[in-house]
């Protein structure tokens, strides 16, 4: 069963006020994300993965010993990562629900400290990748960074928030300024209600 490119959960220009332009969305969603869908579908066709879920393919093809990974993993994990990424942002939901704020304070001391840790993880990811707020199996929260398409599913973690730090995510709006892009992401783009729902789920 082939996977589809999900529509954005909002208009292409819905995040422009928050600093992510319609032009970025046209490249990032309509072209980059779509390429992962097209290539992923081609690569799984006729294989043991053809009828599996995105999550099953990601955990089944992840190779902990390989930085480069493999084509199926790279494309399917990036397909999943972007599905989450669009949902984690929004034109509303910018106030942090109290239960999420409490959980973040319990793990990081303060919301500002969490944001500093998250930004440092994204800036510290050399080359392409993602930074994350994850929930570990024991319920504790942690900030992580991953290379290329690797994501929290590979480590049995729940992805609460992820920020794409591939250059294609920020070069149109922020040029080479990855730290500014991540700060703006946290302050003006995240849908904290979506993050809170993932924590509760
Ligand atoms: Mn991307």
mmCIF file with all atom_site columns, C-alpha atoms and ligand atoms in Angstrom:
data_model
loop_
_atom_site.group_PDB
_atom_site.id
_atom_site.type_symbol
_atom_site.label_atom_id
_atom_site.label_alt_id
_atom_site.label_comp_id
_atom_site.label_asym_id
_atom_site.label_entity_id
_atom_site.label_seq_id
_atom_site.pdbx_PDB_ins_code
_atom_site.Cartn_x
_atom_site.Cartn_y
_atom_site.Cartn_z
_atom_site.occupancy
_atom_site.B_iso_or_equiv
_atom_site.pdbx_formal_charge
_atom_site.auth_seq_id
_atom_site.auth_comp_id
_atom_site.auth_asym_id
_atom_site.auth_atom_id
_atom_site.pdbx_PDB_model_num
ATOM   1   C  CA  . UNK A 1 1   ? 0.000  0.000  0.000  1.00 0.00 ? 1   UNK A CA  1
ATOM   2   C  CA  . UNK A 1 2   ? 1.537  3.251  -1.106 1.00 0.00 ? 2   UNK A CA  1
ATOM   3   C  CA  . UNK A 1 3   ? 1.804  6.184  1.266  1.00 0.00 ? 3   UNK A CA  1
ATOM   4   C  CA  . UNK A 1 4   ? 0.372  9.608  0.444  1.00 0.00 ? 4   UNK A CA  1
ATOM   5   C  CA  . UNK A 1 5   ? 1.685  13.110 1.017  1.00 0.00 ? 5   UNK A CA  1
ATOM   6   C  CA  . UNK A 1 6   ? -0.661 14.488 3.695  1.00 0.00 ? 6   UNK A CA  1
ATOM   7   C  CA  . UNK A 1 7   ? -2.021 17.971 3.099  1.00 0.00 ? 7   UNK A CA  1
ATOM   8   C  CA  . UNK A 1 8   ? -0.642 20.626 5.406  1.00 0.00 ? 8   UNK A CA  1
ATOM   9   C  CA  . UNK A 1 9   ? -3.017 21.027 8.386  1.00 0.00 ? 9   UNK A CA  1
ATOM   10  C  CA  . UNK A 1 10  ? -3.205 24.764 7.516  1.00 0.00 ? 10  UNK A CA  1
ATOM   11  C  CA  . UNK A 1 11  ? -2.741 27.034 4.487  1.00 0.00 ? 11  UNK A CA  1
ATOM   12  C  CA  . UNK A 1 12  ? 0.732  27.444 3.008  1.00 0.00 ? 12  UNK A CA  1
ATOM   13  C  CA  . UNK A 1 13  ? 0.872  31.049 4.248  1.00 0.00 ? 13  UNK A CA  1
ATOM   14  C  CA  . UNK A 1 14  ? -0.606 30.317 7.685  1.00 0.00 ? 14  UNK A CA  1
ATOM   15  C  CA  . UNK A 1 15  ? 2.764  30.375 9.451  1.00 0.00 ? 15  UNK A CA  1
ATOM   16  C  CA  . UNK A 1 16  ? 4.138  33.442 7.649  1.00 0.00 ? 16  UNK A CA  1
ATOM   17  C  CA  . UNK A 1 17  ? 3.296  35.710 10.600 1.00 0.00 ? 17  UNK A CA  1
ATOM   18  C  CA  . UNK A 1 18  ? 5.305  33.321 12.764 1.00 0.00 ? 18  UNK A CA  1
ATOM   19  C  CA  . UNK A 1 19  ? 8.331  33.485 10.482 1.00 0.00 ? 19  UNK A CA  1
ATOM   20  C  CA  . UNK A 1 20  ? 7.896  30.484 8.154  1.00 0.00 ? 20  UNK A CA  1
ATOM   21  C  CA  . UNK A 1 21  ? 6.983  31.781 4.713  1.00 0.00 ? 21  UNK A CA  1
ATOM   22  C  CA  . UNK A 1 22  ? 4.659  30.322 2.095  1.00 0.00 ? 22  UNK A CA  1
ATOM   23  C  CA  . UNK A 1 23  ? 7.725  29.949 -0.151 1.00 0.00 ? 23  UNK A CA  1
ATOM   24  C  CA  . UNK A 1 24  ? 9.398  27.724 2.441  1.00 0.00 ? 24  UNK A CA  1
ATOM   25  C  CA  . UNK A 1 25  ? 6.223  25.629 2.659  1.00 0.00 ? 25  UNK A CA  1
ATOM   26  C  CA  . UNK A 1 26  ? 6.045  25.299 -1.132 1.00 0.00 ? 26  UNK A CA  1
ATOM   27  C  CA  . UNK A 1 27  ? 9.585  23.948 -1.246 1.00 0.00 ? 27  UNK A CA  1
ATOM   28  C  CA  . UNK A 1 28  ? 9.597  22.030 2.022  1.00 0.00 ? 28  UNK A CA  1
ATOM   29  C  CA  . UNK A 1 29  ? 6.182  20.361 1.962  1.00 0.00 ? 29  UNK A CA  1
ATOM   30  C  CA  . UNK A 1 30  ? 5.302  20.269 -1.734 1.00 0.00 ? 30  UNK A CA  1
ATOM   31  C  CA  . UNK A 1 31  ? 8.777  19.256 -2.974 1.00 0.00 ? 31  UNK A CA  1
ATOM   32  C  CA  . UNK A 1 32  ? 11.066 17.887 -0.238 1.00 0.00 ? 32  UNK A CA  1
ATOM   33  C  CA  . UNK A 1 33  ? 8.398  16.043 1.749  1.00 0.00 ? 33  UNK A CA  1
ATOM   34  C  CA  . UNK A 1 34  ? 6.778  14.847 -1.463 1.00 0.00 ? 34  UNK A CA  1
ATOM   35  C  CA  . UNK A 1 35  ? 10.114 13.457 -2.670 1.00 0.00 ? 35  UNK A CA  1
ATOM   36  C  CA  . UNK A 1 36  ? 10.393 11.299 0.461  1.00 0.00 ? 36  UNK A CA  1
ATOM   37  C  CA  . UNK A 1 37  ? 6.901  9.950  -0.252 1.00 0.00 ? 37  UNK A CA  1
ATOM   38  C  CA  . UNK A 1 38  ? 7.649  9.220  -3.917 1.00 0.00 ? 38  UNK A CA  1
ATOM   39  C  CA  . UNK A 1 39  ? 11.067 7.678  -3.288 1.00 0.00 ? 39  UNK A CA  1
ATOM   40  C  CA  . UNK A 1 40  ? 9.909  5.737  -0.229 1.00 0.00 ? 40  UNK A CA  1
ATOM   41  C  CA  . UNK A 1 41  ? 7.002  4.216  -2.155 1.00 0.00 ? 41  UNK A CA  1
ATOM   42  C  CA  . UNK A 1 42  ? 9.318  3.204  -5.014 1.00 0.00 ? 42  UNK A CA  1
ATOM   43  C  CA  . UNK A 1 43  ? 11.831 1.597  -2.665 1.00 0.00 ? 43  UNK A CA  1
ATOM   44  C  CA  . UNK A 1 44  ? 9.340  -0.484 -0.635 1.00 0.00 ? 44  UNK A CA  1
ATOM   45  C  CA  . UNK A 1 45  ? 7.359  -1.694 -3.667 1.00 0.00 ? 45  UNK A CA  1
ATOM   46  C  CA  . UNK A 1 46  ? 7.692  -5.477 -3.971 1.00 0.00 ? 46  UNK A CA  1
ATOM   47  C  CA  . UNK A 1 47  ? 9.607  -5.801 -0.687 1.00 0.00 ? 47  UNK A CA  1
ATOM   48  C  CA  . UNK A 1 48  ? 8.663  -7.227 2.705  1.00 0.00 ? 48  UNK A CA  1
ATOM   49  C  CA  . UNK A 1 49  ? 7.903  -3.631 3.782  1.00 0.00 ? 49  UNK A CA  1
ATOM   50  C  CA  . UNK A 1 50  ? 5.231  -2.918 1.142  1.00 0.00 ? 50  UNK A CA  1
ATOM   51  C  CA  . UNK A 1 51  ? 2.278  -3.586 3.458  1.00 0.00 ? 51  UNK A CA  1
ATOM   52  C  CA  . UNK A 1 52  ? 3.807  -2.381 6.703  1.00 0.00 ? 52  UNK A CA  1
ATOM   53  C  CA  . UNK A 1 53  ? 3.122  0.840  8.602  1.00 0.00 ? 53  UNK A CA  1
ATOM   54  C  CA  . UNK A 1 54  ? 5.546  3.763  8.597  1.00 0.00 ? 54  UNK A CA  1
ATOM   55  C  CA  . UNK A 1 55  ? 6.447  2.992  12.214 1.00 0.00 ? 55  UNK A CA  1
ATOM   56  C  CA  . UNK A 1 56  ? 7.091  -0.711 11.466 1.00 0.00 ? 56  UNK A CA  1
ATOM   57  C  CA  . UNK A 1 57  ? 9.326  0.149  8.518  1.00 0.00 ? 57  UNK A CA  1
ATOM   58  C  CA  . UNK A 1 58  ? 11.292 2.743  10.527 1.00 0.00 ? 58  UNK A CA  1
ATOM   59  C  CA  . UNK A 1 59  ? 11.982 0.468  13.503 1.00 0.00 ? 59  UNK A CA  1
ATOM   60  C  CA  . UNK A 1 60  ? 12.529 -2.542 11.225 1.00 0.00 ? 60  UNK A CA  1
ATOM   61  C  CA  . UNK A 1 61  ? 15.085 -0.926 8.916  1.00 0.00 ? 61  UNK A CA  1
ATOM   62  C  CA  . UNK A 1 62  ? 16.989 1.281  11.392 1.00 0.00 ? 62  UNK A CA  1
ATOM   63  C  CA  . UNK A 1 63  ? 20.628 0.211  11.592 1.00 0.00 ? 63  UNK A CA  1
ATOM   64  C  CA  . UNK A 1 64  ? 22.279 1.415  14.795 1.00 0.00 ? 64  UNK A CA  1
ATOM   65  C  CA  . UNK A 1 65  ? 25.705 0.652  13.346 1.00 0.00 ? 65  UNK A CA  1
ATOM   66  C  CA  . UNK A 1 66  ? 25.304 2.875  10.270 1.00 0.00 ? 66  UNK A CA  1
ATOM   67  C  CA  . UNK A 1 67  ? 25.360 6.669  10.068 1.00 0.00 ? 67  UNK A CA  1
ATOM   68  C  CA  . UNK A 1 68  ? 24.358 6.667  6.392  1.00 0.00 ? 68  UNK A CA  1
ATOM   69  C  CA  . UNK A 1 69  ? 21.500 4.178  7.009  1.00 0.00 ? 69  UNK A CA  1
ATOM   70  C  CA  . UNK A 1 70  ? 19.752 2.815  3.899  1.00 0.00 ? 70  UNK A CA  1
ATOM   71  C  CA  . UNK A 1 71  ? 17.381 4.177  1.290  1.00 0.00 ? 71  UNK A CA  1
ATOM   72  C  CA  . UNK A 1 72  ? 14.191 2.705  2.688  1.00 0.00 ? 72  UNK A CA  1
ATOM   73  C  CA  . UNK A 1 73  ? 14.909 3.909  6.215  1.00 0.00 ? 73  UNK A CA  1
ATOM   74  C  CA  . UNK A 1 74  ? 16.037 7.375  5.104  1.00 0.00 ? 74  UNK A CA  1
ATOM   75  C  CA  . UNK A 1 75  ? 13.003 8.103  2.952  1.00 0.00 ? 75  UNK A CA  1
ATOM   76  C  CA  . UNK A 1 76  ? 10.333 6.502  5.152  1.00 0.00 ? 76  UNK A CA  1
ATOM   77  C  CA  . UNK A 1 77  ? 11.688 8.054  8.348  1.00 0.00 ? 77  UNK A CA  1
ATOM   78  C  CA  . UNK A 1 78  ? 11.808 11.471 6.706  1.00 0.00 ? 78  UNK A CA  1
ATOM   79  C  CA  . UNK A 1 79  ? 8.244  10.947 5.459  1.00 0.00 ? 79  UNK A CA  1
ATOM   80  C  CA  . UNK A 1 80  ? 7.151  10.274 9.065  1.00 0.00 ? 80  UNK A CA  1
ATOM   81  C  CA  . UNK A 1 81  ? 9.287  13.079 10.513 1.00 0.00 ? 81  UNK A CA  1
ATOM   82  C  CA  . UNK A 1 82  ? 7.669  15.677 8.276  1.00 0.00 ? 82  UNK A CA  1
ATOM   83  C  CA  . UNK A 1 83  ? 4.169  14.322 8.972  1.00 0.00 ? 83  UNK A CA  1
ATOM   84  C  CA  . UNK A 1 84  ? 4.868  15.080 12.639 1.00 0.00 ? 84  UNK A CA  1
ATOM   85  C  CA  . UNK A 1 85  ? 6.648  18.394 11.986 1.00 0.00 ? 85  UNK A CA  1
ATOM   86  C  CA  . UNK A 1 86  ? 3.686  20.097 10.275 1.00 0.00 ? 86  UNK A CA  1
ATOM   87  C  CA  . UNK A 1 87  ? 1.351  18.984 13.068 1.00 0.00 ? 87  UNK A CA  1
ATOM   88  C  CA  . UNK A 1 88  ? 3.721  20.274 15.750 1.00 0.00 ? 88  UNK A CA  1
ATOM   89  C  CA  . UNK A 1 89  ? 3.435  23.816 14.358 1.00 0.00 ? 89  UNK A CA  1
ATOM   90  C  CA  . UNK A 1 90  ? 0.407  25.985 13.782 1.00 0.00 ? 90  UNK A CA  1
ATOM   91  C  CA  . UNK A 1 91  ? -0.998 29.501 13.562 1.00 0.00 ? 91  UNK A CA  1
ATOM   92  C  CA  . UNK A 1 92  ? -2.541 28.998 17.016 1.00 0.00 ? 92  UNK A CA  1
ATOM   93  C  CA  . UNK A 1 93  ? -1.810 26.963 20.121 1.00 0.00 ? 93  UNK A CA  1
ATOM   94  C  CA  . UNK A 1 94  ? 1.125  29.158 21.074 1.00 0.00 ? 94  UNK A CA  1
ATOM   95  C  CA  . UNK A 1 95  ? 0.280  29.180 24.784 1.00 0.00 ? 95  UNK A CA  1
ATOM   96  C  CA  . UNK A 1 96  ? 1.762  26.213 26.642 1.00 0.00 ? 96  UNK A CA  1
ATOM   97  C  CA  . UNK A 1 97  ? -0.898 24.130 28.452 1.00 0.00 ? 97  UNK A CA  1
ATOM   98  C  CA  . UNK A 1 98  ? -0.214 23.977 32.193 1.00 0.00 ? 98  UNK A CA  1
ATOM   99  C  CA  . UNK A 1 99  ? 0.263  20.199 32.338 1.00 0.00 ? 99  UNK A CA  1
ATOM   100 C  CA  . UNK A 1 100 ? 3.000  20.430 29.693 1.00 0.00 ? 100 UNK A CA  1
ATOM   101 C  CA  . UNK A 1 101 ? 4.622  23.399 31.441 1.00 0.00 ? 101 UNK A CA  1
ATOM   102 C  CA  . UNK A 1 102 ? 4.694  21.425 34.704 1.00 0.00 ? 102 UNK A CA  1
ATOM   103 C  CA  . UNK A 1 103 ? 6.271  18.389 33.022 1.00 0.00 ? 103 UNK A CA  1
ATOM   104 C  CA  . UNK A 1 104 ? 8.921  20.578 31.353 1.00 0.00 ? 104 UNK A CA  1
ATOM   105 C  CA  . UNK A 1 105 ? 9.733  22.357 34.633 1.00 0.00 ? 105 UNK A CA  1
ATOM   106 C  CA  . UNK A 1 106 ? 10.010 18.985 36.407 1.00 0.00 ? 106 UNK A CA  1
ATOM   107 C  CA  . UNK A 1 107 ? 12.572 17.762 33.846 1.00 0.00 ? 107 UNK A CA  1
ATOM   108 C  CA  . UNK A 1 108 ? 14.500 20.923 32.948 1.00 0.00 ? 108 UNK A CA  1
ATOM   109 C  CA  . UNK A 1 109 ? 13.959 23.309 35.877 1.00 0.00 ? 109 UNK A CA  1
ATOM   110 C  CA  . UNK A 1 110 ? 12.301 25.980 33.737 1.00 0.00 ? 110 UNK A CA  1
ATOM   111 C  CA  . UNK A 1 111 ? 10.781 26.519 30.310 1.00 0.00 ? 111 UNK A CA  1
ATOM   112 C  CA  . UNK A 1 112 ? 13.688 28.843 29.460 1.00 0.00 ? 112 UNK A CA  1
ATOM   113 C  CA  . UNK A 1 113 ? 16.200 26.109 30.327 1.00 0.00 ? 113 UNK A CA  1
ATOM   114 C  CA  . UNK A 1 114 ? 14.313 23.619 28.152 1.00 0.00 ? 114 UNK A CA  1
ATOM   115 C  CA  . UNK A 1 115 ? 14.380 26.099 25.252 1.00 0.00 ? 115 UNK A CA  1
ATOM   116 C  CA  . UNK A 1 116 ? 18.111 26.690 25.750 1.00 0.00 ? 116 UNK A CA  1
ATOM   117 C  CA  . UNK A 1 117 ? 18.789 22.922 25.792 1.00 0.00 ? 117 UNK A CA  1
ATOM   118 C  CA  . UNK A 1 118 ? 16.604 22.367 22.697 1.00 0.00 ? 118 UNK A CA  1
ATOM   119 C  CA  . UNK A 1 119 ? 18.344 25.177 20.800 1.00 0.00 ? 119 UNK A CA  1
ATOM   120 C  CA  . UNK A 1 120 ? 21.789 23.889 21.799 1.00 0.00 ? 120 UNK A CA  1
ATOM   121 C  CA  . UNK A 1 121 ? 20.864 20.395 20.564 1.00 0.00 ? 121 UNK A CA  1
ATOM   122 C  CA  . UNK A 1 122 ? 19.741 21.734 17.191 1.00 0.00 ? 122 UNK A CA  1
ATOM   123 C  CA  . UNK A 1 123 ? 22.754 23.983 16.788 1.00 0.00 ? 123 UNK A CA  1
ATOM   124 C  CA  . UNK A 1 124 ? 25.046 21.168 17.911 1.00 0.00 ? 124 UNK A CA  1
ATOM   125 C  CA  . UNK A 1 125 ? 23.746 18.713 15.308 1.00 0.00 ? 125 UNK A CA  1
ATOM   126 C  CA  . UNK A 1 126 ? 26.580 18.809 12.771 1.00 0.00 ? 126 UNK A CA  1
ATOM   127 C  CA  . UNK A 1 127 ? 25.087 18.710 9.290  1.00 0.00 ? 127 UNK A CA  1
ATOM   128 C  CA  . UNK A 1 128 ? 21.516 17.662 8.581  1.00 0.00 ? 128 UNK A CA  1
ATOM   129 C  CA  . UNK A 1 129 ? 19.225 16.289 11.245 1.00 0.00 ? 129 UNK A CA  1
ATOM   130 C  CA  . UNK A 1 130 ? 16.642 17.050 13.885 1.00 0.00 ? 130 UNK A CA  1
ATOM   131 C  CA  . UNK A 1 131 ? 16.430 18.110 17.522 1.00 0.00 ? 131 UNK A CA  1
ATOM   132 C  CA  . UNK A 1 132 ? 13.687 16.689 19.704 1.00 0.00 ? 132 UNK A CA  1
ATOM   133 C  CA  . UNK A 1 133 ? 11.812 16.811 22.964 1.00 0.00 ? 133 UNK A CA  1
ATOM   134 C  CA  . UNK A 1 134 ? 11.096 13.153 23.721 1.00 0.00 ? 134 UNK A CA  1
ATOM   135 C  CA  . UNK A 1 135 ? 9.340  11.138 26.400 1.00 0.00 ? 135 UNK A CA  1
ATOM   136 C  CA  . UNK A 1 136 ? 11.356 8.139  27.482 1.00 0.00 ? 136 UNK A CA  1
ATOM   137 C  CA  . UNK A 1 137 ? 9.839  4.780  28.386 1.00 0.00 ? 137 UNK A CA  1
ATOM   138 C  CA  . UNK A 1 138 ? 10.099 5.701  32.092 1.00 0.00 ? 138 UNK A CA  1
ATOM   139 C  CA  . UNK A 1 139 ? 8.008  8.840  31.464 1.00 0.00 ? 139 UNK A CA  1
ATOM   140 C  CA  . UNK A 1 140 ? 10.870 11.331 31.838 1.00 0.00 ? 140 UNK A CA  1
ATOM   141 C  CA  . UNK A 1 141 ? 11.404 14.076 29.283 1.00 0.00 ? 141 UNK A CA  1
ATOM   142 C  CA  . UNK A 1 142 ? 14.703 14.567 27.440 1.00 0.00 ? 142 UNK A CA  1
ATOM   143 C  CA  . UNK A 1 143 ? 16.135 16.775 24.701 1.00 0.00 ? 143 UNK A CA  1
ATOM   144 C  CA  . UNK A 1 144 ? 17.962 14.863 21.955 1.00 0.00 ? 144 UNK A CA  1
ATOM   145 C  CA  . UNK A 1 145 ? 19.452 15.396 18.532 1.00 0.00 ? 145 UNK A CA  1
ATOM   146 C  CA  . UNK A 1 146 ? 19.590 12.930 15.627 1.00 0.00 ? 146 UNK A CA  1
ATOM   147 C  CA  . UNK A 1 147 ? 21.416 12.870 12.303 1.00 0.00 ? 147 UNK A CA  1
ATOM   148 C  CA  . UNK A 1 148 ? 19.703 12.864 8.910  1.00 0.00 ? 148 UNK A CA  1
ATOM   149 C  CA  . UNK A 1 149 ? 16.341 11.063 9.181  1.00 0.00 ? 149 UNK A CA  1
ATOM   150 C  CA  . UNK A 1 150 ? 16.902 9.205  12.445 1.00 0.00 ? 150 UNK A CA  1
ATOM   151 C  CA  . UNK A 1 151 ? 14.087 9.865  14.929 1.00 0.00 ? 151 UNK A CA  1
ATOM   152 C  CA  . UNK A 1 152 ? 12.911 8.946  18.451 1.00 0.00 ? 152 UNK A CA  1
ATOM   153 C  CA  . UNK A 1 153 ? 11.069 5.817  17.251 1.00 0.00 ? 153 UNK A CA  1
ATOM   154 C  CA  . UNK A 1 154 ? 14.515 4.260  16.691 1.00 0.00 ? 154 UNK A CA  1
ATOM   155 C  CA  . UNK A 1 155 ? 15.172 4.456  20.418 1.00 0.00 ? 155 UNK A CA  1
ATOM   156 C  CA  . UNK A 1 156 ? 11.737 3.515  21.763 1.00 0.00 ? 156 UNK A CA  1
ATOM   157 C  CA  . UNK A 1 157 ? 10.986 7.145  22.637 1.00 0.00 ? 157 UNK A CA  1
ATOM   158 C  CA  . UNK A 1 158 ? 7.843  9.209  22.037 1.00 0.00 ? 158 UNK A CA  1
ATOM   159 C  CA  . UNK A 1 159 ? 8.398  12.312 19.904 1.00 0.00 ? 159 UNK A CA  1
ATOM   160 C  CA  . UNK A 1 160 ? 6.715  15.259 21.655 1.00 0.00 ? 160 UNK A CA  1
ATOM   161 C  CA  . UNK A 1 161 ? 8.351  18.009 19.581 1.00 0.00 ? 161 UNK A CA  1
ATOM   162 C  CA  . UNK A 1 162 ? 10.794 17.911 16.685 1.00 0.00 ? 162 UNK A CA  1
ATOM   163 C  CA  . UNK A 1 163 ? 12.555 20.674 14.787 1.00 0.00 ? 163 UNK A CA  1
ATOM   164 C  CA  . UNK A 1 164 ? 13.928 20.040 11.309 1.00 0.00 ? 164 UNK A CA  1
ATOM   165 C  CA  . UNK A 1 165 ? 17.446 21.493 11.167 1.00 0.00 ? 165 UNK A CA  1
ATOM   166 C  CA  . UNK A 1 166 ? 18.178 20.506 7.561  1.00 0.00 ? 166 UNK A CA  1
ATOM   167 C  CA  . UNK A 1 167 ? 19.143 23.656 5.684  1.00 0.00 ? 167 UNK A CA  1
ATOM   168 C  CA  . UNK A 1 168 ? 16.071 23.311 3.432  1.00 0.00 ? 168 UNK A CA  1
ATOM   169 C  CA  . UNK A 1 169 ? 13.961 24.094 6.516  1.00 0.00 ? 169 UNK A CA  1
ATOM   170 C  CA  . UNK A 1 170 ? 15.444 27.518 7.206  1.00 0.00 ? 170 UNK A CA  1
ATOM   171 C  CA  . UNK A 1 171 ? 17.566 28.768 4.323  1.00 0.00 ? 171 UNK A CA  1
ATOM   172 C  CA  . UNK A 1 172 ? 14.835 30.742 2.551  1.00 0.00 ? 172 UNK A CA  1
ATOM   173 C  CA  . UNK A 1 173 ? 13.645 32.589 5.666  1.00 0.00 ? 173 UNK A CA  1
ATOM   174 C  CA  . UNK A 1 174 ? 16.733 32.678 7.863  1.00 0.00 ? 174 UNK A CA  1
ATOM   175 C  CA  . UNK A 1 175 ? 19.614 32.015 5.444  1.00 0.00 ? 175 UNK A CA  1
ATOM   176 C  CA  . UNK A 1 176 ? 22.461 30.435 7.424  1.00 0.00 ? 176 UNK A CA  1
ATOM   177 C  CA  . UNK A 1 177 ? 21.165 31.477 10.863 1.00 0.00 ? 177 UNK A CA  1
ATOM   178 C  CA  . UNK A 1 178 ? 20.142 28.130 12.354 1.00 0.00 ? 178 UNK A CA  1
ATOM   179 C  CA  . UNK A 1 179 ? 20.144 29.368 15.999 1.00 0.00 ? 179 UNK A CA  1
ATOM   180 C  CA  . UNK A 1 180 ? 17.742 32.218 15.128 1.00 0.00 ? 180 UNK A CA  1
ATOM   181 C  CA  . UNK A 1 181 ? 15.506 29.807 13.217 1.00 0.00 ? 181 UNK A CA  1
ATOM   182 C  CA  . UNK A 1 182 ? 15.275 27.461 16.215 1.00 0.00 ? 182 UNK A CA  1
ATOM   183 C  CA  . UNK A 1 183 ? 14.603 30.295 18.679 1.00 0.00 ? 183 UNK A CA  1
ATOM   184 C  CA  . UNK A 1 184 ? 11.851 31.571 16.395 1.00 0.00 ? 184 UNK A CA  1
ATOM   185 C  CA  . UNK A 1 185 ? 10.459 28.039 16.023 1.00 0.00 ? 185 UNK A CA  1
ATOM   186 C  CA  . UNK A 1 186 ? 10.100 27.729 19.808 1.00 0.00 ? 186 UNK A CA  1
ATOM   187 C  CA  . UNK A 1 187 ? 8.723  31.242 20.331 1.00 0.00 ? 187 UNK A CA  1
ATOM   188 C  CA  . UNK A 1 188 ? 6.442  31.687 17.312 1.00 0.00 ? 188 UNK A CA  1
ATOM   189 C  CA  . UNK A 1 189 ? 5.718  28.429 15.475 1.00 0.00 ? 189 UNK A CA  1
ATOM   190 C  CA  . UNK A 1 190 ? 5.183  25.529 17.882 1.00 0.00 ? 190 UNK A CA  1
ATOM   191 C  CA  . UNK A 1 191 ? 1.618  24.385 18.558 1.00 0.00 ? 191 UNK A CA  1
ATOM   192 C  CA  . UNK A 1 192 ? 2.070  23.567 22.250 1.00 0.00 ? 192 UNK A CA  1
ATOM   193 C  CA  . UNK A 1 193 ? -1.411 22.053 22.417 1.00 0.00 ? 193 UNK A CA  1
ATOM   194 C  CA  . UNK A 1 194 ? -0.216 19.391 19.948 1.00 0.00 ? 194 UNK A CA  1
ATOM   195 C  CA  . UNK A 1 195 ? 2.874  18.759 22.093 1.00 0.00 ? 195 UNK A CA  1
ATOM   196 C  CA  . UNK A 1 196 ? 0.691  18.485 25.215 1.00 0.00 ? 196 UNK A CA  1
ATOM   197 C  CA  . UNK A 1 197 ? -1.597 15.996 23.453 1.00 0.00 ? 197 UNK A CA  1
ATOM   198 C  CA  . UNK A 1 198 ? 1.408  13.830 22.558 1.00 0.00 ? 198 UNK A CA  1
ATOM   199 C  CA  . UNK A 1 199 ? 2.537  13.934 26.190 1.00 0.00 ? 199 UNK A CA  1
ATOM   200 C  CA  . UNK A 1 200 ? -0.921 12.899 27.386 1.00 0.00 ? 200 UNK A CA  1
ATOM   201 C  CA  . UNK A 1 201 ? -1.255 10.225 24.691 1.00 0.00 ? 201 UNK A CA  1
HETATM 202 MN MN1 . LIG B 2 .   ? 12.798 18.765 5.988  1.00 0.00 ? 1   LIG B MN1 1
#
